[in-house]
């Protein structure tokens, strides 16, 4: 298990499958009402207090993200919540270069003004696309995403993990670049492993 305090006052915790088993956790059953989850969070808080002087006075928000062979937790102290929930970025998996090319070609049927801010990352043998909530995603764009991409998570934690561990291919303008690349001779997508 690894803990990393952030300058924002939050705490990241990486747990392996064996760490999770030791705390009686499984990602499928983790939630605020689950007794094992609550007990594990209290134990982790005690460890964080001893190791990193991480202290929580006024409540705590815990976000969990499944990662290879384990789980990433983001602990954010504070009880004050915003008056409205800000939309979270969405991380999508695009499994291969063919799907990415077909997705890019299909974007030609959507107005470029309707394309949200997005970043594209090489990820193992495929790709990860992060859509940021700067504009509401149009229905045509949603249909294309459902056809060519698989939603992975809606959270800043998942986006940050993707940004940290993926190979950046297009930052902030991924959909616009795919849109512009459309033509009778579509370019080869970048190799995610290079």
Short mmCIF file of N, CA and C in Angstrom, two decimals, residues 16 24 28 30 37 51-52 56 73 76 85-86 89 94 96 100 109-110 136 144 152 157-158 160 162 166 170 183:
data_model
loop_
_atom_site.label_atom_id
_atom_site.label_comp_id
_atom_site.label_asym_id
_atom_site.label_seq_id
_atom_site.Cartn_x
_atom_site.Cartn_y
_atom_site.Cartn_z
N UNK A 16 -3.18 -2.62 -3.42
CA UNK A 16 -3.16 -3.81 -4.27
C UNK A 16 -4.34 -4.69 -3.90
N UNK A 24 -10.49 -6.43 4.06
CA UNK A 24 -11.84 -6.97 3.86
C UNK A 24 -12.62 -6.25 2.79
N UNK A 28 -16.25 -4.20 -5.89
CA UNK A 28 -17.67 -4.34 -6.23
C UNK A 28 -18.60 -3.99 -5.07
N UNK A 30 -17.66 -1.94 -2.34
CA UNK A 30 -17.29 -0.72 -1.62
C UNK A 30 -18.35 0.36 -1.79
N UNK A 37 -16.22 -1.31 4.36
CA UNK A 37 -15.66 -0.11 3.74
C UNK A 37 -15.42 0.98 4.78
N UNK A 51 1.58 8.26 9.59
CA UNK A 51 2.64 8.37 8.57
C UNK A 51 2.81 9.79 8.04
N UNK A 52 1.69 10.49 7.84
CA UNK A 52 1.74 11.76 7.11
C UNK A 52 1.08 12.93 7.84
N UNK A 56 -8.33 14.90 9.71
CA UNK A 56 -9.66 15.25 9.21
C UNK A 56 -10.51 15.73 10.38
N UNK A 73 -7.61 5.24 -4.09
CA UNK A 73 -8.54 6.04 -3.28
C UNK A 73 -8.03 7.48 -3.23
N UNK A 76 -10.56 13.39 0.39
CA UNK A 76 -10.61 14.85 0.39
C UNK A 76 -11.29 15.31 1.68
N UNK A 85 -23.53 20.36 -7.86
CA UNK A 85 -22.46 19.43 -8.20
C UNK A 85 -21.88 19.79 -9.56
N UNK A 86 -20.59 19.98 -9.60
CA UNK A 86 -19.93 20.25 -10.87
C UNK A 86 -19.83 18.95 -11.66
N UNK A 89 -15.29 14.97 -15.45
CA UNK A 89 -14.85 14.48 -16.76
C UNK A 89 -15.18 13.00 -16.88
N UNK A 94 -11.17 3.33 -25.93
CA UNK A 94 -11.31 2.98 -27.35
C UNK A 94 -10.31 1.85 -27.56
N UNK A 96 -9.09 -0.13 -30.02
CA UNK A 96 -8.07 -0.37 -31.04
C UNK A 96 -8.05 0.79 -32.04
N UNK A 100 -10.77 3.83 -33.38
CA UNK A 100 -10.40 5.24 -33.29
C UNK A 100 -10.56 5.92 -34.65
N UNK A 109 -19.72 14.22 -39.33
CA UNK A 109 -21.15 14.46 -39.42
C UNK A 109 -21.66 15.35 -38.27
N UNK A 110 -20.75 15.82 -37.44
CA UNK A 110 -21.11 16.66 -36.28
C UNK A 110 -20.48 18.04 -36.48
N UNK A 136 -22.06 20.89 -22.80
CA UNK A 136 -22.86 19.68 -22.77
C UNK A 136 -22.60 18.89 -24.05
N UNK A 144 -22.14 8.61 -31.11
CA UNK A 144 -20.87 8.11 -31.64
C UNK A 144 -20.01 7.50 -30.53
N UNK A 152 -15.56 4.38 -18.94
CA UNK A 152 -14.83 3.73 -17.85
C UNK A 152 -15.22 4.33 -16.50
N UNK A 157 -10.65 11.90 -10.45
CA UNK A 157 -9.64 10.92 -10.07
C UNK A 157 -9.27 10.04 -11.25
N UNK A 158 -10.27 9.53 -11.97
CA UNK A 158 -10.01 8.68 -13.13
C UNK A 158 -9.28 9.46 -14.22
N UNK A 160 -7.29 12.08 -13.78
CA UNK A 160 -5.92 12.33 -13.33
C UNK A 160 -5.06 11.07 -13.46
N UNK A 162 -5.49 8.65 -15.62
CA UNK A 162 -5.25 8.47 -17.06
C UNK A 162 -4.18 9.42 -17.55
N UNK A 166 -1.06 7.43 -18.84
CA UNK A 166 -1.20 7.22 -20.28
C UNK A 166 -0.13 7.97 -21.06
N UNK A 170 -3.01 13.79 -27.71
CA UNK A 170 -3.64 15.08 -28.04
C UNK A 170 -4.25 15.62 -26.76
N UNK A 183 -11.01 12.69 -43.82
CA UNK A 183 -10.90 12.98 -45.25
C UNK A 183 -10.96 11.68 -46.02
#
